[in-house]
mmCIF file of C-alpha atoms in Angstrom:
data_model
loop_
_atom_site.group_PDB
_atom_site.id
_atom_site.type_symbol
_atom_site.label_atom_id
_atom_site.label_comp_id
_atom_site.label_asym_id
_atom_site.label_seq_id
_atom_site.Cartn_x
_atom_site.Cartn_y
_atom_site.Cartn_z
ATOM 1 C CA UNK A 20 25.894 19.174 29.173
ATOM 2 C CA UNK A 21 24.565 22.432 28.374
ATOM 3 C CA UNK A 22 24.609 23.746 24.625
ATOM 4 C CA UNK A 23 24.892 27.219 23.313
ATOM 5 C CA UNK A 24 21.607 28.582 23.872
ATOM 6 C CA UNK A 25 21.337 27.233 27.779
ATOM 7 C CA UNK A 26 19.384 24.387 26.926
ATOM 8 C CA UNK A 27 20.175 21.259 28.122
ATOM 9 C CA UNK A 28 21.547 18.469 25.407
ATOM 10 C CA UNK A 29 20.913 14.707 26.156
ATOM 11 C CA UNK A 30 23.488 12.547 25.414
ATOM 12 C CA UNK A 31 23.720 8.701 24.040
ATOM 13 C CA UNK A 32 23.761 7.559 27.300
ATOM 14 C CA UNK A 33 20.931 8.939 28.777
ATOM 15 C CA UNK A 34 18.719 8.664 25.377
ATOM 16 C CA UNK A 35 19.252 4.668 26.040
ATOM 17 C CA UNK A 36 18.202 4.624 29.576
ATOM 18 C CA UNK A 37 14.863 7.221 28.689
ATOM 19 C CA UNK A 38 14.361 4.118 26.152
ATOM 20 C CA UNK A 39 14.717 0.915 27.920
ATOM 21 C CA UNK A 40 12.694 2.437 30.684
ATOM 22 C CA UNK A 41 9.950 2.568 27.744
ATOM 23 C CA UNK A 42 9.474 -0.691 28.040
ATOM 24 C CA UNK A 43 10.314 -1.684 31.833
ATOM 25 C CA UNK A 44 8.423 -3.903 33.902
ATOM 26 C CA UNK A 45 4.690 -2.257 34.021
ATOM 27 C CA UNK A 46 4.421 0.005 30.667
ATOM 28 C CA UNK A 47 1.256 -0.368 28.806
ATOM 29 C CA UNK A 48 1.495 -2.420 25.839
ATOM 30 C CA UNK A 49 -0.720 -1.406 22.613
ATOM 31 C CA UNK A 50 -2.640 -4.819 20.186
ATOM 32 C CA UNK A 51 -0.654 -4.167 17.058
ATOM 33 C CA UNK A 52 -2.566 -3.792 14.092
ATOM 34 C CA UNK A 53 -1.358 -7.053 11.989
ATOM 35 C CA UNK A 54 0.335 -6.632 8.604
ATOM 36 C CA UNK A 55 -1.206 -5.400 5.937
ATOM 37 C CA UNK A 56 -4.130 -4.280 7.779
ATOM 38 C CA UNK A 57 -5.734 -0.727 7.746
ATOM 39 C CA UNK A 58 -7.755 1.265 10.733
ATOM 40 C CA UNK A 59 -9.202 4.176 9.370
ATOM 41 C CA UNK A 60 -11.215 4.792 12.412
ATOM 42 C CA UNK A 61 -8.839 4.041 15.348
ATOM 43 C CA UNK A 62 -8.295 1.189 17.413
ATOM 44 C CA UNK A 63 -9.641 0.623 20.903
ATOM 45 C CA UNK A 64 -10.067 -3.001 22.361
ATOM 46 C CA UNK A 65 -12.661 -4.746 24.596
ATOM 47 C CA UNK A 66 -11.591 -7.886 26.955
ATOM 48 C CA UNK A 67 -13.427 -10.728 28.100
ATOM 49 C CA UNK A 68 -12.332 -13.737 30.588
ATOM 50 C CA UNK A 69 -11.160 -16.915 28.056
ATOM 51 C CA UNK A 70 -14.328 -18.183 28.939
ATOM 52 C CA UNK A 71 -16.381 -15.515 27.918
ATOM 53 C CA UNK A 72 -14.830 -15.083 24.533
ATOM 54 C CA UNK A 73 -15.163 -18.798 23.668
ATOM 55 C CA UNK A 74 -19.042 -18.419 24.099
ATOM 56 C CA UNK A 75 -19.611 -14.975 22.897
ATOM 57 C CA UNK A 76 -17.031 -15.917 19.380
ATOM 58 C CA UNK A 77 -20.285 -17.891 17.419
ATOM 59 C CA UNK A 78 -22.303 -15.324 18.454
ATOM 60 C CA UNK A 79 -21.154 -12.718 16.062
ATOM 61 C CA UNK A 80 -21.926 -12.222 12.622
ATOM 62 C CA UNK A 81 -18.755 -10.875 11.350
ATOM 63 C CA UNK A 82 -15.326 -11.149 13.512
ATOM 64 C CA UNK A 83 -11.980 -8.844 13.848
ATOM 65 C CA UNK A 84 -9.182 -9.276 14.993
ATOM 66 C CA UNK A 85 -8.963 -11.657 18.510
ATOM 67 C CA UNK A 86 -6.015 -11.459 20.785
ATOM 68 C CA UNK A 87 -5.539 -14.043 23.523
ATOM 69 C CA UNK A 88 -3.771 -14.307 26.818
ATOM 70 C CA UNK A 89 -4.113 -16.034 29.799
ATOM 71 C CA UNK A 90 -6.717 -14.050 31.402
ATOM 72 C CA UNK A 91 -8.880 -12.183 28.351
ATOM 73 C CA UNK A 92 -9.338 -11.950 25.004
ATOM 74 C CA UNK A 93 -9.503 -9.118 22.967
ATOM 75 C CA UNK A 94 -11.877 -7.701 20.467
ATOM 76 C CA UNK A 95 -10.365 -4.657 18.021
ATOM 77 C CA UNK A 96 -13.267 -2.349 17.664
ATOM 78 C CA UNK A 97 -13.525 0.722 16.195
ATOM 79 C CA UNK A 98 -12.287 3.853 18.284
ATOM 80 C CA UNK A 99 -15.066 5.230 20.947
ATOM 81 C CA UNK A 100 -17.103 2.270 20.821
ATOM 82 C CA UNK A 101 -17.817 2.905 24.472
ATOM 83 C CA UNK A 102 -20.272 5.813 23.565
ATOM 84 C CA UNK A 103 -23.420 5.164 24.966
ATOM 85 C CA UNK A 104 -22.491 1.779 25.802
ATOM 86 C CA UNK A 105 -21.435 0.860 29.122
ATOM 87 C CA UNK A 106 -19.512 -2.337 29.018
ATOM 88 C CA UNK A 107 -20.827 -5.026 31.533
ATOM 89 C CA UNK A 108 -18.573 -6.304 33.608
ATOM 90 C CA UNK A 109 -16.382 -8.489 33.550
ATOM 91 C CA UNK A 110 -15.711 -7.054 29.942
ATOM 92 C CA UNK A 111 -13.134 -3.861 30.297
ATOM 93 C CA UNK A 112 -13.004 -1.579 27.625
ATOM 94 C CA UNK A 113 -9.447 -0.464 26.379
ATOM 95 C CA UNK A 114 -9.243 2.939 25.195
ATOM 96 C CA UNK A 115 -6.364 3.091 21.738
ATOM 97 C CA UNK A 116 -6.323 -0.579 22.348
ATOM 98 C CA UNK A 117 -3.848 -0.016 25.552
ATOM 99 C CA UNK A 118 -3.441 -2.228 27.423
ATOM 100 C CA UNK A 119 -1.945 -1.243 31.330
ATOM 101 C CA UNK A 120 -1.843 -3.934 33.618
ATOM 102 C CA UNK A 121 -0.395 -6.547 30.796
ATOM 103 C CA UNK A 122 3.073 -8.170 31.601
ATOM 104 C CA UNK A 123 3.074 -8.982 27.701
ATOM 105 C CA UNK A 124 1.223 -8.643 24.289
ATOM 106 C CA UNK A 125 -1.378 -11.375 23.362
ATOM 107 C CA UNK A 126 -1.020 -13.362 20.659
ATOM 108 C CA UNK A 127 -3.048 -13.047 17.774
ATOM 109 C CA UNK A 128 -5.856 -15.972 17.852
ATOM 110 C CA UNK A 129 -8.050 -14.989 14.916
ATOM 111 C CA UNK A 130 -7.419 -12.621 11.745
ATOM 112 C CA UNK A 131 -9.993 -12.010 9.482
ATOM 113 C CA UNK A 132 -9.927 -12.050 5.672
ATOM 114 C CA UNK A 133 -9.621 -8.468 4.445
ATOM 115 C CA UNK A 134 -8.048 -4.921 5.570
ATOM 116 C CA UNK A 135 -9.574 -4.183 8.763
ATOM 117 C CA UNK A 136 -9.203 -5.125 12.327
ATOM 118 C CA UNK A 137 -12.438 -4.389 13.622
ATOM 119 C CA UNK A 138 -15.191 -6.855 15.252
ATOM 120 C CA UNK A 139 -18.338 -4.800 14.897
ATOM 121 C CA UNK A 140 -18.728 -2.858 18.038
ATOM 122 C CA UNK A 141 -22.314 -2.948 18.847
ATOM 123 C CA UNK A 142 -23.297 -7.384 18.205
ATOM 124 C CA UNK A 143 -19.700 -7.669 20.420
ATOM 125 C CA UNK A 144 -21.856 -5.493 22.927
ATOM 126 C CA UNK A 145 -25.170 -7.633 22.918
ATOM 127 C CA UNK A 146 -23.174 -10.623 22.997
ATOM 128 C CA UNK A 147 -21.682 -10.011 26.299
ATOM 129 C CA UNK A 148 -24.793 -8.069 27.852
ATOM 130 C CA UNK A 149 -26.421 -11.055 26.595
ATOM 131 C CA UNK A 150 -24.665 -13.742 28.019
ATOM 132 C CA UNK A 151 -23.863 -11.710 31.478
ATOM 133 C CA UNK A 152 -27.456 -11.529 32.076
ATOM 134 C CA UNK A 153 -27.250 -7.340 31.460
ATOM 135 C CA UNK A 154 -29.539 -4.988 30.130
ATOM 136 C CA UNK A 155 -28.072 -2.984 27.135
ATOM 137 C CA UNK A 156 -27.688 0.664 28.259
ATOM 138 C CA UNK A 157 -30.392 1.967 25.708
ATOM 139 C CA UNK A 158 -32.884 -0.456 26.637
ATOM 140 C CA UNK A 159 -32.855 0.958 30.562
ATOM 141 C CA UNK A 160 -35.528 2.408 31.879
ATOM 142 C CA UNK A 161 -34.772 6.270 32.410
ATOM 143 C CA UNK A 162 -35.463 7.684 35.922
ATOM 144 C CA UNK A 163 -36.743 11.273 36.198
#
């Protein structure tokens, strides 16, 4: 269907299929930011095996929001908490909290009292350099 001006006009039919293909088999999912819950400064996410997160969790002073799944769970930090910080594997660091190779969403395993979502970025960091045996990227020694 063509309108007026030559441009081409979707119809129902078509807007349905565009949307269901939205969320095939393979899209990206996004951690929702729960309820009543603020982020001023953009969300990304950092994952850890189950593991992992159950030994790095008493480690922190102050804890976000935690999303579990079968294989990771997930820290909200604050948006570009990957500057200068290179994230030791087997952590993976989730740009605007997306997350690609998910069949699902995890489920929420710890909210925090209060308005935001985030874990503090940089004791989540030391934690898991800490426990993976890696030196933090600003205590490296720099080659010339």
């Amino acid at each position: 269907m063509t309108a007026a001006s030559g441009a081409r006009v979707l119809g129902l039919d078509t807007l349905v299929r565009l949307q269901r293909r939205l969320r095939a088999p393979g899209t990206p999912h996004r951690l929702p930011v729960p309820d009543g819950m603020s982020a001023p400064l953009g969300c990304d996410a950092v994952a850890v095996p189950p593991i992992l997160g159950q030994q790095v969790l008493p480690r922190l002073p102050r804890v976000g929001c935690v999303y579990a799944d079968e294989a990771h769970w997930w820290w909200i930090v604050p948006s570009d908490s990957d500057y200068a910080m290179d994230w030791p594997a087997p952590a993976r660091y989730a740009a605007g909290a997306v997350l690609p190779d998910s069949p699902h969403v995890p489920g929420l395993l710890y909210r925090p009292d209060g308005e935001v979502p985030y874990t503090p970025p940089i004791p989540l960091y030391l934690a898991v350099c800490r426990l993976t045996g890696t030196t933090p990227t600003w205590s490296r020694p720099i080659s010339a």
